[in-house]
XYZ file of C-alpha atoms in Angstrom:
465
model
C -176.520 132.279 201.221
C -175.725 133.272 197.521
C -178.918 133.810 195.731
C -177.815 132.974 192.155
C -176.136 129.557 191.699
C -175.878 126.660 189.368
C -173.823 123.545 188.615
C -172.431 122.616 185.140
C -171.064 119.201 185.137
C -168.878 118.692 188.432
C -168.585 122.641 188.704
C -170.560 124.933 190.840
C -170.901 128.668 190.280
C -172.259 131.351 192.485
C -173.046 134.754 191.381
C -173.573 137.476 194.036
C -175.981 139.651 192.206
C -178.240 139.990 188.956
C -175.669 142.172 187.228
C -173.078 139.655 187.567
C -175.434 136.957 186.186
C -176.089 139.240 183.265
C -172.160 139.770 182.561
C -171.267 136.198 183.046
C -174.111 135.183 180.598
C -173.163 137.334 177.591
C -171.454 136.051 174.743
C -167.577 136.515 174.771
C -166.564 140.066 173.959
C -163.421 141.715 174.449
C -164.910 144.914 176.441
C -166.530 142.766 178.970
C -163.357 140.940 179.386
C -161.424 144.315 179.653
C -163.800 145.290 182.439
C -163.472 141.916 184.406
C -167.241 141.258 183.760
C -166.920 138.336 181.292
C -167.219 134.541 182.286
C -163.893 133.009 183.102
C -164.974 129.774 180.989
C -167.667 128.380 178.705
C -168.802 126.227 181.872
C -169.422 129.571 183.967
C -171.115 131.210 181.005
C -173.435 128.126 180.647
C -174.079 128.154 184.357
C -175.012 131.946 184.280
C -177.330 131.324 181.432
C -179.068 128.582 183.446
C -179.596 130.698 186.224
C -180.753 133.600 183.990
C -183.352 131.501 182.302
C -184.986 130.888 185.803
C -184.945 134.519 186.780
C -188.559 135.955 186.849
C -189.013 139.205 184.807
C -190.488 140.776 187.611
C -187.116 140.651 189.297
C -185.761 143.360 186.766
C -188.299 145.684 188.290
C -187.138 145.240 191.851
C -183.313 144.851 191.489
C -181.845 147.698 189.486
C -178.354 146.964 187.843
C -177.470 150.453 188.470
C -178.967 152.057 191.755
C -182.236 153.994 191.270
C -180.990 156.883 193.413
C -177.652 157.167 191.627
C -178.767 157.377 188.238
C -181.483 159.187 186.125
C -181.497 156.603 183.284
C -182.495 153.963 186.141
C -185.202 156.344 187.273
C -186.395 156.865 183.558
C -186.808 153.250 183.164
C -188.575 152.522 186.451
C -190.840 155.537 186.558
C -191.943 155.179 182.912
C -192.635 151.237 182.976
C -196.089 150.624 181.632
C -197.472 147.818 183.978
C -200.561 147.160 181.639
C -198.382 146.459 178.760
C -196.175 144.139 180.753
C -199.184 142.001 182.217
C -199.246 139.514 179.347
C -195.732 138.254 180.119
C -195.534 139.309 183.689
C -195.655 135.743 185.186
C -192.866 134.689 182.847
C -189.046 133.838 183.694
C -186.432 135.130 181.088
C -186.461 131.622 179.796
C -190.396 131.500 179.494
C -190.020 134.984 177.839
C -187.792 133.518 175.115
C -190.093 130.773 174.564
C -192.957 133.238 174.208
C -191.197 135.407 171.886
C -190.402 132.543 169.517
C -193.901 131.251 169.602
C -196.840 132.175 167.307
C -198.359 134.273 170.197
C -195.601 137.025 169.423
C -197.364 138.515 166.452
C -196.334 141.820 165.202
C -199.483 143.375 166.976
C -198.585 141.670 170.226
C -195.074 142.752 170.264
C -196.085 146.144 169.420
C -198.442 146.353 172.433
C -195.760 144.707 174.693
C -193.028 147.333 173.922
C -193.806 149.827 176.672
C -193.740 147.233 179.309
C -190.206 145.675 178.456
C -187.441 147.184 180.316
C -184.102 147.434 178.567
C -182.509 144.850 181.083
C -185.491 142.242 180.113
C -184.462 142.709 176.656
C -180.835 142.375 177.069
C -181.399 139.328 179.426
C -183.571 137.467 177.048
C -181.107 138.029 174.138
C -178.404 136.470 176.067
C -180.461 133.237 175.802
C -180.901 133.491 172.207
C -179.082 132.171 169.053
C -178.436 134.551 166.122
C -181.496 132.966 164.261
C -183.651 133.661 167.125
C -182.624 137.373 167.259
C -183.408 137.741 163.685
C -186.654 135.780 163.880
C -188.136 137.833 166.703
C -186.782 141.295 165.226
C -188.275 140.595 161.938
C -191.767 140.342 163.568
C -191.286 143.984 165.005
C -192.591 146.723 162.982
C -191.948 150.192 164.159
C -193.030 153.070 161.928
C -191.844 156.701 162.205
C -192.560 159.688 159.991
C -190.842 163.130 159.111
C -191.073 163.960 155.428
C -191.277 160.354 154.562
C -192.608 157.018 156.153
C -189.847 154.686 157.398
C -189.852 151.264 158.943
C -192.591 149.968 156.766
C -192.416 146.024 156.178
C -190.582 145.141 153.039
C -188.583 148.373 153.044
C -185.150 149.340 153.926
C -184.044 152.994 154.117
C -180.494 154.239 153.824
C -178.700 157.254 155.554
C -176.638 158.900 152.968
C -173.344 159.842 154.908
C -171.459 162.230 152.611
C -168.701 163.093 155.131
C -165.588 165.014 154.030
C -162.335 165.824 155.887
C -162.611 169.637 155.426
C -166.363 169.828 155.000
C -165.806 171.074 151.559
C -169.188 171.926 150.009
C -168.144 170.604 146.792
C -166.953 167.313 148.153
C -170.153 166.789 150.319
C -172.403 167.604 147.241
C -170.626 165.247 145.099
C -171.186 162.474 147.564
C -174.846 163.433 147.751
C -175.328 163.249 144.046
C -173.609 159.838 144.077
C -175.597 158.359 146.771
C -179.062 159.857 145.335
C -178.164 158.114 142.029
C -177.696 154.762 143.980
C -181.251 155.338 145.419
C -179.892 156.168 148.837
C -180.963 158.904 151.225
C -184.455 158.073 152.353
C -183.556 157.688 156.038
C -181.673 161.042 155.880
C -178.886 162.928 154.329
C -176.683 163.005 157.503
C -173.375 164.648 157.884
C -170.690 164.086 160.378
C -168.988 167.660 160.399
C -165.326 167.695 160.686
C -165.771 170.957 162.602
C -168.240 171.543 165.547
C -167.960 175.375 164.946
C -171.393 176.961 164.529
C -170.510 178.525 161.146
C -169.537 175.139 159.602
C -172.576 173.244 161.050
C -174.966 176.116 159.661
C -173.158 176.177 156.283
C -173.616 172.269 155.953
C -177.338 172.555 157.199
C -178.101 175.124 154.405
C -176.291 173.137 151.669
C -178.118 169.913 152.401
C -181.543 171.879 152.674
C -180.961 173.726 149.369
C -180.328 170.500 147.428
C -183.435 168.821 149.293
C -185.758 172.036 148.416
C -184.362 172.366 144.761
C -185.199 168.706 143.841
C -188.072 168.344 145.983
C -186.542 165.465 147.711
C -189.079 163.669 150.219
C -186.293 163.276 152.950
C -184.730 164.838 155.821
C -181.216 166.372 156.602
C -179.014 166.436 159.660
C -175.573 167.696 160.636
C -174.575 165.407 163.460
C -173.065 168.250 165.831
C -173.437 168.061 169.591
C -177.037 168.904 170.531
C -175.887 171.993 172.158
C -174.749 173.419 168.772
C -177.709 172.238 167.046
C -179.793 174.285 169.517
C -177.557 177.356 168.679
C -178.130 176.745 164.875
C -182.034 176.744 165.637
C -181.595 180.133 167.278
C -179.572 181.581 164.246
C -182.524 180.332 162.075
C -180.634 177.337 160.373
C -182.952 174.863 158.591
C -182.820 172.039 161.256
C -184.966 168.893 160.241
C -183.424 166.315 162.891
C -181.784 166.917 166.193
C -178.960 164.464 166.755
C -177.023 163.185 169.942
C -175.249 160.253 170.938
C -176.637 158.737 174.256
C -175.461 155.770 176.582
C -177.152 153.824 179.089
C -175.996 155.594 182.325
C -176.312 159.024 183.748
C -172.624 159.408 184.052
C -171.840 158.091 180.390
C -174.373 160.636 179.059
C -172.637 163.322 181.244
C -169.423 162.460 179.343
C -171.259 162.980 176.194
C -172.206 166.466 177.576
C -175.785 165.737 177.834
C -178.607 164.891 180.424
C -182.273 164.102 180.105
C -183.268 167.644 180.612
C -180.966 168.894 177.834
C -182.343 166.235 175.442
C -185.927 167.263 176.502
C -185.021 170.843 175.609
C -183.634 169.906 172.292
C -186.750 167.596 171.634
C -188.930 170.654 172.103
C -187.024 172.891 169.922
C -187.040 170.602 167.118
C -190.825 170.108 167.551
C -191.223 173.759 167.529
C -189.967 174.173 164.085
C -192.691 172.219 162.515
C -190.754 171.137 159.577
C -192.043 167.728 159.099
C -194.800 167.264 156.387
C -196.137 163.682 157.269
C -195.105 163.375 161.121
C -193.162 164.791 163.984
C -190.449 162.588 164.776
C -187.458 165.027 165.141
C -184.781 163.191 166.932
C -181.959 161.000 165.676
C -179.771 159.045 168.227
C -176.661 156.955 167.807
C -175.327 154.468 170.407
C -172.724 151.606 170.469
C -171.618 148.942 172.935
C -168.550 150.047 175.193
C -169.533 153.674 175.375
C -170.233 153.690 178.999
C -166.950 151.518 179.807
C -164.768 153.835 177.690
C -165.903 156.715 180.065
C -165.581 154.360 183.109
C -169.162 154.966 183.625
C -170.466 151.404 183.436
C -171.066 150.679 187.181
C -169.924 146.928 186.675
C -172.603 146.219 184.158
C -171.923 144.189 180.894
C -171.725 146.581 177.884
C -174.579 144.814 175.995
C -176.984 145.419 178.765
C -176.055 149.059 179.078
C -176.176 149.427 175.292
C -179.965 148.178 175.867
C -180.505 150.927 178.472
C -179.451 153.590 176.115
C -182.693 152.726 174.079
C -184.552 153.906 177.030
C -183.227 157.289 176.737
C -183.883 157.251 173.026
C -187.492 155.928 173.508
C -188.354 158.662 175.767
C -187.962 161.067 173.013
C -189.881 159.415 170.052
C -186.993 159.516 167.461
C -187.292 159.158 163.716
C -184.217 157.077 163.776
C -181.724 155.299 166.116
C -178.902 153.273 165.055
C -175.900 151.278 166.826
C -172.582 152.194 165.361
C -171.865 148.652 166.013
C -168.119 148.223 165.483
C -166.869 151.850 165.518
C -165.458 151.969 169.014
C -162.941 149.357 168.318
C -161.606 146.053 169.133
C -161.138 146.861 172.875
C -164.980 146.319 173.020
C -165.792 143.950 170.188
C -162.685 142.312 168.979
C -163.248 140.684 165.582
C -165.977 140.091 162.979
C -167.861 137.379 165.019
C -168.260 139.743 167.953
C -169.260 142.517 165.912
C -171.997 140.443 163.914
C -173.460 139.151 167.216
C -173.477 142.569 168.795
C -175.224 144.096 165.680
C -177.988 141.395 165.862
C -178.287 141.785 169.656
C -178.723 145.603 169.366
C -181.225 145.439 166.494
C -183.261 142.922 168.316
C -183.178 144.861 171.784
C -183.994 148.072 169.862
C -186.994 146.763 168.057
C -188.283 144.908 171.040
C -188.370 148.034 172.906
C -190.371 149.814 170.180
C -187.543 151.471 168.546
C -187.077 152.491 164.718
C -183.529 150.624 164.810
C -180.884 150.854 162.213
C -177.262 149.812 162.209
C -173.858 151.249 161.043
C -172.568 147.943 159.870
C -168.939 148.954 160.445
C -165.410 148.240 161.869
C -162.171 150.193 162.521
C -159.129 149.284 160.569
C -157.351 147.799 163.806
C -160.152 145.269 164.421
C -159.776 141.544 163.302
C -162.486 142.220 160.703
C -163.036 142.824 157.135
C -165.678 143.605 154.535
C -166.819 140.035 154.206
C -167.864 140.094 157.945
C -169.748 143.379 157.005
C -171.409 141.625 154.292
C -172.602 139.130 156.456
C -174.091 141.249 158.942
C -175.661 143.487 156.361
C -177.443 140.570 154.936
C -178.541 139.042 158.342
C -179.932 142.568 159.159
C -181.756 142.900 155.910
C -183.402 139.537 156.620
C -184.034 140.744 160.343
C -186.177 143.727 159.104
C -183.586 146.486 159.869
C -184.903 149.957 159.642
C -181.927 151.616 157.886
C -178.390 151.272 157.243
C -175.386 153.412 156.136
C -174.530 154.569 152.752
C -170.877 155.738 152.552
C -168.938 156.485 149.227
C -166.850 153.491 148.542
C -167.658 152.243 152.171
C -164.522 154.090 153.334
C -165.489 157.066 155.555
C -162.558 159.591 154.603
C -163.508 161.741 157.564
C -164.115 159.411 160.372
C -161.580 156.877 159.119
C -163.357 153.765 159.507
C -165.189 151.171 157.131
C -168.999 151.023 156.801
C -171.218 149.909 154.074
C -171.600 151.883 150.653
C -174.129 152.808 148.196
C -173.861 149.701 146.116
C -173.882 147.692 149.493
C -177.308 149.057 150.223
C -178.348 148.413 146.508
C -177.132 144.783 146.980
C -179.145 144.079 149.987
C -182.351 145.743 148.596
C -182.190 143.822 145.225
C -180.992 140.578 146.849
C -184.092 140.626 149.409
C -186.580 142.476 147.582
C -186.546 145.392 149.591
C -187.688 148.919 148.520
C -187.023 152.598 149.874
C -189.499 154.664 151.852
C -192.675 155.017 149.661
C -192.624 158.558 149.386
C -188.736 158.483 148.264
C -189.433 155.771 145.825
C -191.980 157.723 144.004
C -189.540 160.506 143.908
C -187.015 158.170 142.257
C -189.614 157.207 139.910
C -190.504 161.026 139.014
C -186.702 161.542 138.369
C -186.432 158.781 135.826
C -184.210 156.720 138.014
C -186.379 153.666 137.603
C -186.372 151.535 134.215
C -189.307 150.148 132.801
C -189.125 146.772 134.788
C -189.230 149.054 138.015
C -185.283 148.548 138.989
C -182.991 151.385 139.723
C -181.118 152.497 136.712
C -177.246 152.273 136.408
C -175.955 155.240 138.158
C -175.001 157.265 134.927
C -176.205 160.663 133.614
C -179.572 160.150 132.825
C -181.705 162.700 134.291
C -182.067 166.390 135.238
C -180.726 165.625 138.801
C -177.540 164.775 137.310
C -177.077 167.916 135.185
C -178.467 170.205 137.914
C -176.452 168.715 140.658
C -173.498 168.977 138.605
C -173.823 172.677 138.129
C -174.363 173.021 141.790
C -171.222 171.177 142.516
C -169.471 173.570 140.215
C -170.859 176.640 141.993
C -170.016 175.183 145.293
């Protein structure tokens, strides 16, 4: 007899296992349809959600969607589950969990205490029963604070990764973009460069450039070159000024293997970053990026829907106490998130799941040029994430990344959401902006025109580069 079954109107639906229920319950998205995991009709989707609502949360501890013996991510999730933290909701079903999350009982303090007891599958499951406003309301209550050279994630603040990518890794081009971003008040999350070349020399040169800028102007932030973790380890061995150790991660062992990593390698990298002791206010040294569809794109999804696997990637990130995690939500393309509606929903899901699991969750609000999306969709998602208490977003010159060839959010987009929602940068960075004369007498960021020693000094640096 089939364990999971429900009727919607005259139609009856049966689901062979929990992962099928999760896949059929997901909002429509092209990646799940491509993998044959999506509901075949709205009626089947409603039936799957009805079934999912009645599943006890404890079921996720007993019925792994990816077998324990086959996958180290599953073993990580099961072996590190905090039963004591889980106890307040242990008797609930998925539907009951949704009701609890939306109740006054789910305070910031209660959610923080609960986080170690929530598995990624539980977070993904409850998100499938929630409207967008539910995802926003609960995520806003989750406060996750991390520290390296500044304090990120405090209530009422939104940080920005300054992303000065250049198609040839030109030092002059990178430095120009850094100056542009700093004058808009961006860069408190980090100055993070995706290198055009993964060659060790290029990585080290970019690390030294950004560290020189940081030290010269005493900027309380951190830098990162988003090379593969093995190259960052080599850079550390060569004495490069590495602040944060970066790596893209996914929700299955096989998908991480496709990225060229496993938990042991990430553990080595974490230890190496800690050994440098470069943080001044904290020791969160890891930066992770994720994205729905990465496991499917490497044929490593085990028949599990892409949003559940995305949440499992957060278990990998959580293991290493990161300073920052962000979902690059629309970057993989329309094969996985077809249009603006799917990208907006995925961004809110990812942010909610990450925050519920206790992560400092940001979002690269982005899309590729062949997706059925445009900048208006990104404005919508950016605004919703600002309301939801997103930890950080991207700041890209003109919103057009000329190296990665995709559309993201710009420096002025970050300025818009901060001003509109009365959000401020990290406190140490905000104090630096004030010292540099970039705030006017009313406490607002000045127009980004030459007005301080930063502009003249950086201009000279750019000329030398």
